[in-house]
PDB file of C-alpha atoms and ligand atoms in Angstrom:
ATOM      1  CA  UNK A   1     -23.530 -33.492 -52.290  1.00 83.00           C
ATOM      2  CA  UNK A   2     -20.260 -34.331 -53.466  1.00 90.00           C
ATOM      3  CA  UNK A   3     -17.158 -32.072 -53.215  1.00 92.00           C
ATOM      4  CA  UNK A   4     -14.617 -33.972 -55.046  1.00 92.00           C
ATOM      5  CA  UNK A   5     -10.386 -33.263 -55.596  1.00 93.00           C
ATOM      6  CA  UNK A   6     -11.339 -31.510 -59.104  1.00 92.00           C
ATOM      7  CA  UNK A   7     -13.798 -29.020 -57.474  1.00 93.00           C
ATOM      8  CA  UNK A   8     -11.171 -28.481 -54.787  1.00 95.00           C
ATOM      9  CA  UNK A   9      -8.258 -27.831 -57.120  1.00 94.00           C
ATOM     10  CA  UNK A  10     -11.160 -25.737 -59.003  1.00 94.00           C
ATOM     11  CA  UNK A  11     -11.712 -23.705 -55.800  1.00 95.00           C
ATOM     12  CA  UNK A  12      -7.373 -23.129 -55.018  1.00 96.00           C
ATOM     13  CA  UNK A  13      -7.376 -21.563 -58.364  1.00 96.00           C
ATOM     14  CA  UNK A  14     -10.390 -19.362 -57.949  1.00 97.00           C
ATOM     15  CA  UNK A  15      -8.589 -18.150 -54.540  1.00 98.00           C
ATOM     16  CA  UNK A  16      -5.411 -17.428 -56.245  1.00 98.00           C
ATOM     17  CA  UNK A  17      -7.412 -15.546 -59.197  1.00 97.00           C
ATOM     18  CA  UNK A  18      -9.377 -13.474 -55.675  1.00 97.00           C
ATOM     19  CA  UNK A  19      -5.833 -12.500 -54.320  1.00 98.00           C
ATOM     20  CA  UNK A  20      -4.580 -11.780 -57.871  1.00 98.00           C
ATOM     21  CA  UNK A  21      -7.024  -9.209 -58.201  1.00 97.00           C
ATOM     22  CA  UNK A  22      -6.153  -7.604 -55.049  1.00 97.00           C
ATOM     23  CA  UNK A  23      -8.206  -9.061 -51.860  1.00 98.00           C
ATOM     24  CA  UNK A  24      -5.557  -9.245 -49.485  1.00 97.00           C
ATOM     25  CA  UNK A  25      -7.183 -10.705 -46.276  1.00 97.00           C
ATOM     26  CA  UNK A  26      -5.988 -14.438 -46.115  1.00 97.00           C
ATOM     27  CA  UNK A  27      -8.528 -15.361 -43.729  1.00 98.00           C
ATOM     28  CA  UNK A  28     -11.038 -14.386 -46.426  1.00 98.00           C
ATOM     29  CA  UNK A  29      -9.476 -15.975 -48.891  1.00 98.00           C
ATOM     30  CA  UNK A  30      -9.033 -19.503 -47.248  1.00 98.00           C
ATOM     31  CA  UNK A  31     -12.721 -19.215 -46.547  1.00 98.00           C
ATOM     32  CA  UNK A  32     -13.507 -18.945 -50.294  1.00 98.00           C
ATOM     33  CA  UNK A  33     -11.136 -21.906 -50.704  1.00 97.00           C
ATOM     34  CA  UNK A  34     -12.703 -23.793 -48.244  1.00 97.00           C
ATOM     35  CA  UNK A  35     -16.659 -23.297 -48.815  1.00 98.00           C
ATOM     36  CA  UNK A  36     -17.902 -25.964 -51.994  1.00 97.00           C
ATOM     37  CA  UNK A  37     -19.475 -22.630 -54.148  1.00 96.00           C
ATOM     38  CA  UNK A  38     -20.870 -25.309 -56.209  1.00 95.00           C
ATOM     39  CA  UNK A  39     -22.934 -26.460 -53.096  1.00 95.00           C
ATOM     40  CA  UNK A  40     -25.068 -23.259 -53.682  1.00 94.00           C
ATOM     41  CA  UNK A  41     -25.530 -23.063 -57.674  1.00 90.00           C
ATOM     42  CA  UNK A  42     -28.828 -24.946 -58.882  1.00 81.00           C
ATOM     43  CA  UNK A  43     -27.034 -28.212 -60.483  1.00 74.00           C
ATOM     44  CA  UNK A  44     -26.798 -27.073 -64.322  1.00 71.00           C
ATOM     45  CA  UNK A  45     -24.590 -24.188 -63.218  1.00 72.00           C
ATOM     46  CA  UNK A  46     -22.387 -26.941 -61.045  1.00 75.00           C
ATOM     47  CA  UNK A  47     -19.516 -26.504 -63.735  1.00 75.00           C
ATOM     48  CA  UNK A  48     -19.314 -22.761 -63.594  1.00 87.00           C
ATOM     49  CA  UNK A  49     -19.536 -22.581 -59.635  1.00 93.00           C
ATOM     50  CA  UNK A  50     -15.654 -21.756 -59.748  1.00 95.00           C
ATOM     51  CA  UNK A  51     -15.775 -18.824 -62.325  1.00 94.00           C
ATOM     52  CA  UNK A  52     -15.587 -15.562 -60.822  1.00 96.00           C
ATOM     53  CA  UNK A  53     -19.021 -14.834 -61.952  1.00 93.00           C
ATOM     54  CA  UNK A  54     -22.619 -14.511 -60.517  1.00 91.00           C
ATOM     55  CA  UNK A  55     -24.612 -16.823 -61.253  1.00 89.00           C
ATOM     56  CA  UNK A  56     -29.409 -16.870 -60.997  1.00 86.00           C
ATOM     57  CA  UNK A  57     -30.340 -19.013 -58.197  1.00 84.00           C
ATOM     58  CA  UNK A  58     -34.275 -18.742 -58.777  1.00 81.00           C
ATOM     59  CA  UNK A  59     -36.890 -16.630 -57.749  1.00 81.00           C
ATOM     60  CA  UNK A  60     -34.706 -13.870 -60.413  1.00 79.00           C
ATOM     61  CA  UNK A  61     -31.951 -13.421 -57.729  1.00 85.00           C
ATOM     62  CA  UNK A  62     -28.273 -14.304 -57.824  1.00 87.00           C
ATOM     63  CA  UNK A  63     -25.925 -15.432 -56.055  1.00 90.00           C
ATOM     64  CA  UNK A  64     -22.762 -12.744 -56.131  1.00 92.00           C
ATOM     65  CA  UNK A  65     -19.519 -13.086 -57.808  1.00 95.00           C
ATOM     66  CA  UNK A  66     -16.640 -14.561 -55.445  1.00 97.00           C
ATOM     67  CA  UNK A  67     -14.694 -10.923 -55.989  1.00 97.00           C
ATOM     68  CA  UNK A  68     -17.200  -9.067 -54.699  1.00 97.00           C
ATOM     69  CA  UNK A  69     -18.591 -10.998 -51.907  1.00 98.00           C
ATOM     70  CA  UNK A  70     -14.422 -11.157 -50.634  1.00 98.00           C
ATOM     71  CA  UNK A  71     -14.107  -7.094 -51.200  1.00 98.00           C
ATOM     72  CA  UNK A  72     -17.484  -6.804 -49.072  1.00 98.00           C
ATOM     73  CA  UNK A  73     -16.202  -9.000 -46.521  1.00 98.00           C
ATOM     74  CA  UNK A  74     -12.614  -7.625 -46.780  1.00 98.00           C
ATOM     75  CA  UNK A  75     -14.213  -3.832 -46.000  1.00 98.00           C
ATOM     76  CA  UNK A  76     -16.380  -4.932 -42.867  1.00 98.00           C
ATOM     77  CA  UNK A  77     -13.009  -5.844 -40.980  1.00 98.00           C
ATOM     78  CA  UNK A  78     -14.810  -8.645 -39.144  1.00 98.00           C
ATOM     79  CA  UNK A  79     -13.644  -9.557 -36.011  1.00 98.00           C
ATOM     80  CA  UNK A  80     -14.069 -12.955 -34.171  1.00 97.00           C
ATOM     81  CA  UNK A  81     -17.226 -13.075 -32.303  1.00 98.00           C
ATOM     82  CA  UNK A  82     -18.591 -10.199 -33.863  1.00 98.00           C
ATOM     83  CA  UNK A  83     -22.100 -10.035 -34.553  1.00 98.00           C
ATOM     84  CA  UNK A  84     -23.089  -9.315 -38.154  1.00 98.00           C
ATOM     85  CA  UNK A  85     -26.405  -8.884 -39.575  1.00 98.00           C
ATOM     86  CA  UNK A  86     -26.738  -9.450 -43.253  1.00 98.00           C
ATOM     87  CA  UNK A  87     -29.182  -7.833 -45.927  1.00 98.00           C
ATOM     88  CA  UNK A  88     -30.084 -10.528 -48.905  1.00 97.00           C
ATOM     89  CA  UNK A  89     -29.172 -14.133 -47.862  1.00 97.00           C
ATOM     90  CA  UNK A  90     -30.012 -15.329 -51.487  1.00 95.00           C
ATOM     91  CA  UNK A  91     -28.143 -18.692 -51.801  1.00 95.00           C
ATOM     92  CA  UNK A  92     -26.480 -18.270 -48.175  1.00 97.00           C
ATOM     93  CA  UNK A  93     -22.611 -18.170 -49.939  1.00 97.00           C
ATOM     94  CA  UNK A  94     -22.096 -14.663 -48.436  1.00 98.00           C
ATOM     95  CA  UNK A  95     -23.298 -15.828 -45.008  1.00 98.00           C
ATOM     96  CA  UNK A  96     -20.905 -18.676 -44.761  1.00 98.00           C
ATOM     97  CA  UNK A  97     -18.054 -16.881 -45.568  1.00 98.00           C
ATOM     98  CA  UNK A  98     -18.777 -14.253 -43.004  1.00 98.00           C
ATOM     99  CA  UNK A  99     -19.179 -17.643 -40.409  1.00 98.00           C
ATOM    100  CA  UNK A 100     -15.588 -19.179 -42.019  1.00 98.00           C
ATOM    101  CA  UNK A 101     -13.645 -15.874 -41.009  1.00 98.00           C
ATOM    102  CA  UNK A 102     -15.659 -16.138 -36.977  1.00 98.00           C
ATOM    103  CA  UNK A 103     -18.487 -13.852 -37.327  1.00 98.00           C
ATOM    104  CA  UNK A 104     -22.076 -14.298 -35.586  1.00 98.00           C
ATOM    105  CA  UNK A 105     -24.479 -14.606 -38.234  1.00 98.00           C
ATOM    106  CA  UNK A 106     -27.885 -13.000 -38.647  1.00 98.00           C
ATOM    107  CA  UNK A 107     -29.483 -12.676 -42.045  1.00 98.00           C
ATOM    108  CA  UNK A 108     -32.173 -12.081 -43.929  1.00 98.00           C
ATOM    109  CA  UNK A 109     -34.234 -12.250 -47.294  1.00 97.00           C
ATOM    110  CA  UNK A 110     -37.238 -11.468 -48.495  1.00 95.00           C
ATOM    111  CA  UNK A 111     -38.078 -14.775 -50.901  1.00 94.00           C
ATOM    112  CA  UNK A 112     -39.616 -16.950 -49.038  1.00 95.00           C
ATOM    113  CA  UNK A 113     -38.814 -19.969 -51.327  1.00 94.00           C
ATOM    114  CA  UNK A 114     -35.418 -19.032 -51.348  1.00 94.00           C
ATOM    115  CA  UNK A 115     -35.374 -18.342 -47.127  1.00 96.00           C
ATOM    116  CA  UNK A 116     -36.581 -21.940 -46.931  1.00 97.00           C
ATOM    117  CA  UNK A 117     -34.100 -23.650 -49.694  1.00 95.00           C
ATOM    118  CA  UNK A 118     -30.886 -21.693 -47.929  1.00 97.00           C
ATOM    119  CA  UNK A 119     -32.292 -22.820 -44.568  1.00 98.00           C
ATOM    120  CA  UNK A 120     -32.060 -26.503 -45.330  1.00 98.00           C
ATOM    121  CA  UNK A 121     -28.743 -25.961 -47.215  1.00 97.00           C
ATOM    122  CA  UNK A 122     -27.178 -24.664 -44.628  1.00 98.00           C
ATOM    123  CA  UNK A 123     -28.827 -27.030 -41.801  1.00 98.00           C
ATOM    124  CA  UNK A 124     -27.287 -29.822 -44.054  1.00 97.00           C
ATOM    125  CA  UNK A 125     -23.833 -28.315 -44.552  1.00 97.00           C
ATOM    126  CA  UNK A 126     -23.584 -27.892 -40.665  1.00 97.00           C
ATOM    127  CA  UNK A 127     -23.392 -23.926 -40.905  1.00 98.00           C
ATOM    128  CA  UNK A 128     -25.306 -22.332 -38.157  1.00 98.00           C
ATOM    129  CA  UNK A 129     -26.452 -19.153 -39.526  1.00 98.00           C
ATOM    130  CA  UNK A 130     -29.202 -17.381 -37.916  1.00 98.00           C
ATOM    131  CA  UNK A 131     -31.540 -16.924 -40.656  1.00 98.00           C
ATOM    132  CA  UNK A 132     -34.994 -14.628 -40.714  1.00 98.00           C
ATOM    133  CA  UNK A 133     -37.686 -14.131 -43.594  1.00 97.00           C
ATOM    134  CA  UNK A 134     -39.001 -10.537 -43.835  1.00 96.00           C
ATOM    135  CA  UNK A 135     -38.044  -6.886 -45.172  1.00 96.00           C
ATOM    136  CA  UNK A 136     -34.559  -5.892 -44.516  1.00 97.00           C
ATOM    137  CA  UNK A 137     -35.089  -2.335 -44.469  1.00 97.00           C
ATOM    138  CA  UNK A 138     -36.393  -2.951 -41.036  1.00 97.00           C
ATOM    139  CA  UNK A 139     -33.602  -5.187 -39.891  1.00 98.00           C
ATOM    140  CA  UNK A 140     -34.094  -6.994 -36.627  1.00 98.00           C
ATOM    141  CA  UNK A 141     -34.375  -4.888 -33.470  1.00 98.00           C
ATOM    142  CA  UNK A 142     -34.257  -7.627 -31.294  1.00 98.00           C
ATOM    143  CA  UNK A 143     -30.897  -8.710 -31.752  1.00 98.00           C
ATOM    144  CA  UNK A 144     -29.422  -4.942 -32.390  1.00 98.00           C
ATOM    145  CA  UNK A 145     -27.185  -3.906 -31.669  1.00 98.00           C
ATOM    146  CA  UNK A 146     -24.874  -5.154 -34.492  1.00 98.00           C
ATOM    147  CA  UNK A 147     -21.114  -4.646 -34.584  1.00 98.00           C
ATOM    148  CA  UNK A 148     -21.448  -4.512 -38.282  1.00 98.00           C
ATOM    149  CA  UNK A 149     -24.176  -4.409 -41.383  1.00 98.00           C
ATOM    150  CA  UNK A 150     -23.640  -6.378 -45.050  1.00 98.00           C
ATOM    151  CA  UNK A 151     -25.905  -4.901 -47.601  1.00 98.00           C
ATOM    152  CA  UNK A 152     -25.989  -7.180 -50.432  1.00 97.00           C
ATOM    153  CA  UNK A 153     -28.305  -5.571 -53.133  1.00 95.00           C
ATOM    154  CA  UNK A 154     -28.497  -2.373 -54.443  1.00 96.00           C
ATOM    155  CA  UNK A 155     -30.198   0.298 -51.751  1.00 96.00           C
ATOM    156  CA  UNK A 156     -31.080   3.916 -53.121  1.00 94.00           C
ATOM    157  CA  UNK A 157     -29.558   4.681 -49.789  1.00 95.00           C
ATOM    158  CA  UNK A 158     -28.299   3.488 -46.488  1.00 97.00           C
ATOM    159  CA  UNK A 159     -31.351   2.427 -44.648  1.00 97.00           C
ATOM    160  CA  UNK A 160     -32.364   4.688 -41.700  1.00 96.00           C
ATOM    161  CA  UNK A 161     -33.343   2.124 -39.338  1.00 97.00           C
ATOM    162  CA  UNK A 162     -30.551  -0.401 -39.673  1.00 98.00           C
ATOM    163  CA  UNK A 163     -27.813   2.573 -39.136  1.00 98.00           C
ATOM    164  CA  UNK A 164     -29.841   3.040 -35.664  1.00 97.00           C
ATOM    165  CA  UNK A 165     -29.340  -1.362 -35.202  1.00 98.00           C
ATOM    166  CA  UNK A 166     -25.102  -0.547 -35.661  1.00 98.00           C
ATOM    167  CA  UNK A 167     -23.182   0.132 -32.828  1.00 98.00           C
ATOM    168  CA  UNK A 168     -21.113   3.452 -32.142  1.00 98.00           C
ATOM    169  CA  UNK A 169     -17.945   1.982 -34.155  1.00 98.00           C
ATOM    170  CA  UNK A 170     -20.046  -0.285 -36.684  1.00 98.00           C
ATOM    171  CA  UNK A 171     -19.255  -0.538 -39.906  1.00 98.00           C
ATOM    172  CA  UNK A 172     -22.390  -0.944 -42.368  1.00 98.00           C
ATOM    173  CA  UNK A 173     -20.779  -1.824 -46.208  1.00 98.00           C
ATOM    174  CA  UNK A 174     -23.622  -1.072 -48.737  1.00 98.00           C
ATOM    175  CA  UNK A 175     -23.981  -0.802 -52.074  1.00 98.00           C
ATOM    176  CA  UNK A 176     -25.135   2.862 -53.012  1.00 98.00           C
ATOM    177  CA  UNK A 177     -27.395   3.689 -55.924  1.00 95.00           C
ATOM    178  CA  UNK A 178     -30.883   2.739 -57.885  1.00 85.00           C
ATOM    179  CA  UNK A 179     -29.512   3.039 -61.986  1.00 85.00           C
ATOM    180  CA  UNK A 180     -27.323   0.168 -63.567  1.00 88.00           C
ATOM    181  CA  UNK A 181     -24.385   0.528 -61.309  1.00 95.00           C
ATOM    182  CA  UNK A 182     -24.019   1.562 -57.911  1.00 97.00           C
ATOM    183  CA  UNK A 183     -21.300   3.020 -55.274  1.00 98.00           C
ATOM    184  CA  UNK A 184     -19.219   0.431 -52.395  1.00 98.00           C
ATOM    185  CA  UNK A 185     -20.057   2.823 -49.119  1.00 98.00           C
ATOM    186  CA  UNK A 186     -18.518   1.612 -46.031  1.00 98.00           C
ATOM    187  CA  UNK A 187     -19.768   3.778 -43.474  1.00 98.00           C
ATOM    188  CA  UNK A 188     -18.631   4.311 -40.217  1.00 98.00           C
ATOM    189  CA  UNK A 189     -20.846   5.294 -37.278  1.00 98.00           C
ATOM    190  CA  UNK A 190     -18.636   6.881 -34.810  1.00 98.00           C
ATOM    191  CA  UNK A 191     -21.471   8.692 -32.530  1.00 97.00           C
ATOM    192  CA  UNK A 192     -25.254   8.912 -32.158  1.00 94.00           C
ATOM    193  CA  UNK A 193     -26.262  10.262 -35.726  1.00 93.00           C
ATOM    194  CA  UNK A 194     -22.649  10.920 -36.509  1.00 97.00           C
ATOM    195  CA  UNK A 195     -21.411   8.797 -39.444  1.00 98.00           C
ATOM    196  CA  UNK A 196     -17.759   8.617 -41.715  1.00 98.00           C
ATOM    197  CA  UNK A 197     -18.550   7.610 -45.349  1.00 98.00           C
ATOM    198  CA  UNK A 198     -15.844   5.980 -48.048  1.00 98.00           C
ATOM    199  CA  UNK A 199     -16.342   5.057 -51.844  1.00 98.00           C
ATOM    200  CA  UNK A 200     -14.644   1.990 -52.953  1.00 98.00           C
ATOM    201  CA  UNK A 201     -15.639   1.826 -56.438  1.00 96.00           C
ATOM    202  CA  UNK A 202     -18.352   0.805 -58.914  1.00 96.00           C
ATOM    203  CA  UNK A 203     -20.074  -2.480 -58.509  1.00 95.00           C
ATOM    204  CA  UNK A 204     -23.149  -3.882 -59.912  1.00 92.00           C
ATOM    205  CA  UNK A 205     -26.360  -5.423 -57.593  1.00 92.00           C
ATOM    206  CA  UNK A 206     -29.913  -6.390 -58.235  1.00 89.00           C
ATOM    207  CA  UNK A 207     -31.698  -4.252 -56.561  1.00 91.00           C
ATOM    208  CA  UNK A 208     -32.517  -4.353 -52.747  1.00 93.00           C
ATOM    209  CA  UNK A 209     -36.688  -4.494 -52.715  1.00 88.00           C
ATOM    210  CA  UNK A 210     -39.574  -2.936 -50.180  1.00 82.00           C
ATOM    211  CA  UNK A 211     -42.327  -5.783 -48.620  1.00 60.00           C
ATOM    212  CA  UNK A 212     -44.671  -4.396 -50.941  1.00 46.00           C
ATOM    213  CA  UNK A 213     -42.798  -4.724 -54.322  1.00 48.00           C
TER     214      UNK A 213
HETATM  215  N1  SAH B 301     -25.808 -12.568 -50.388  1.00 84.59           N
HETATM  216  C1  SAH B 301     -26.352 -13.402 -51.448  1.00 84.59           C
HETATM  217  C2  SAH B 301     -26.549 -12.654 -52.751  1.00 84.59           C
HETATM  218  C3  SAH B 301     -27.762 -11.962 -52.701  1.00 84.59           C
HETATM  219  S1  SAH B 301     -28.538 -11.258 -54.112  1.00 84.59           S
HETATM  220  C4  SAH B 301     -25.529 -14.614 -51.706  1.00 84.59           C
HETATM  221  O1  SAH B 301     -24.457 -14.765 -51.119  1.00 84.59           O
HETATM  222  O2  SAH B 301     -25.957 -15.448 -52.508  1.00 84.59           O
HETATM  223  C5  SAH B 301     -29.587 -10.161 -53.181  1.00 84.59           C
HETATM  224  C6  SAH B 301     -30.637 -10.824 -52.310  1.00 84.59           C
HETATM  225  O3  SAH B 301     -31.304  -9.784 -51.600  1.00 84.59           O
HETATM  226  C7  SAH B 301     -31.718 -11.567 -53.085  1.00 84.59           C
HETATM  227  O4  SAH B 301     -31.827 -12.873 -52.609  1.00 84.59           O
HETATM  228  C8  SAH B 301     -32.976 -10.757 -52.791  1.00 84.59           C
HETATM  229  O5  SAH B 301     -34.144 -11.548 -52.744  1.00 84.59           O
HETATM  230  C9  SAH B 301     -32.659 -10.148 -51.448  1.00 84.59           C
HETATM  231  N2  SAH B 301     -33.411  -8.936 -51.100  1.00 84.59           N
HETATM  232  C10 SAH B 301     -33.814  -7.927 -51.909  1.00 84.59           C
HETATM  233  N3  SAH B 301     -34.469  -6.981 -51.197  1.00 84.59           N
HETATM  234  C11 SAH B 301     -34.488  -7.408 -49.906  1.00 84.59           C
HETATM  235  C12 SAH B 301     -35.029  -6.885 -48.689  1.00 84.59           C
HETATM  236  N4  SAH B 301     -35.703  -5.725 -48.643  1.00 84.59           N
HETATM  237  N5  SAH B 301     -34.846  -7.602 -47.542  1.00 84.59           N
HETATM  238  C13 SAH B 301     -34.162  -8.786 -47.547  1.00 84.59           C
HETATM  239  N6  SAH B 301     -33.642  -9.337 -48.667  1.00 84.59           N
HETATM  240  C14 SAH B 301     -33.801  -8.659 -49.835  1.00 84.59           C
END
């Protein structure tokens, strides 16, 4: 694993192009100029690991575009310490970012190949995320409660029993909808069964997947 001056120059300009189109958390930022993207692309998509793009990292998934795993991040206000479960580790990229800007990370994913690849990626990068293998709808009730809740595939909605895992001021971010596109919800729990919803936009997900599918 090599991360050389030309993927770092490669990585300042795909920061600048991030705050260009209007993430405005630095800390988020730095963290996509510090984390080698190309570390998590399978090695013939090496040379397009700094284009804002997704890109397939096996076992049909993808690993998100840099945009929209910094607006994700930028709407779960993550503070320091905070404990964060994820939905989706895919390639792990997501995961490290939230661990770059302080969070506590638990996440999960429903590949198995790809929970075992991202495990050893991440061992070898030094990046201690806590990382499960099973069906995210059902999130992990032994570490709840979370202070907040990354979605990142599509959900027809936000899943019952991983609004019960947030705490009473958790955010859960989640992408909203089963056609081609689907809704940014940040949602807000502030009581028992009381929730605040916002819509920030269209974005685009493969979709999030039951154990039995
Ligand atoms: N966060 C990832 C991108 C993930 S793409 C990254 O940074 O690379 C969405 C991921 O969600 C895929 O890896 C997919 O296998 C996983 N997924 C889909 N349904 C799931 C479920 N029910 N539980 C856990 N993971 C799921």
């Amino acid at each position: 694993m090599i991360d050389n001056y030309r993927h770092k120059g490669l990585r300042r300009k795909l920061a600048e192009e991030i705050r260009q189109k209007g993430i405005r958390d630095e800390r988020v930022i730095g963290a996509i100029e510090r984390i080698p993207r190309h570390f998590f692309l399978d090695s013939s998509f090496v040379e397009f690991a700094y284009q804002d793009k997704p890109f397939p990292i096996g076992s049909g998934q993808t690993i998100s575009q840099p945009y929209t795993v910094a607006f994700q991040t930028e709407l779960l206000e993550v503070k320091k310490g905070e404990k964060v479960l994820e939905i989706g580790t895919g390639s792990g990229y997501q995961a490290c970012v939230l661990l770059e800007i302080g969070a506590k990370v638990f996440s999960i994913e429903r590949h198995h190949s790809l929970y075992i690849k991202t495990k050893a990626l991440l061992q070898k990068m030094g990046y201690n995320a806590r990382l499960f293998y099973g069906d995210g709808y059902k999130g992990l009730p032994a570490f709840a409660p979370f202070d907040k809740i990354l979605i990142t595939a599509a959900a027809p909605e936000a899943p019952p029993e991983l609004l019960k895992q947030l705490k009473i001021g958790g955010m859960m971010v989640v992408p909203v909808g089963s056609g081609g596109t689907q809704v940014m919800m940040r949602i807000t729990k502030v009581d028992e069964g009381k929730y605040e919803l916002n819509d920030f936009g269209q974005f685009r997900f493969v979709p999030m997947l039951g154990n039995k599918e």
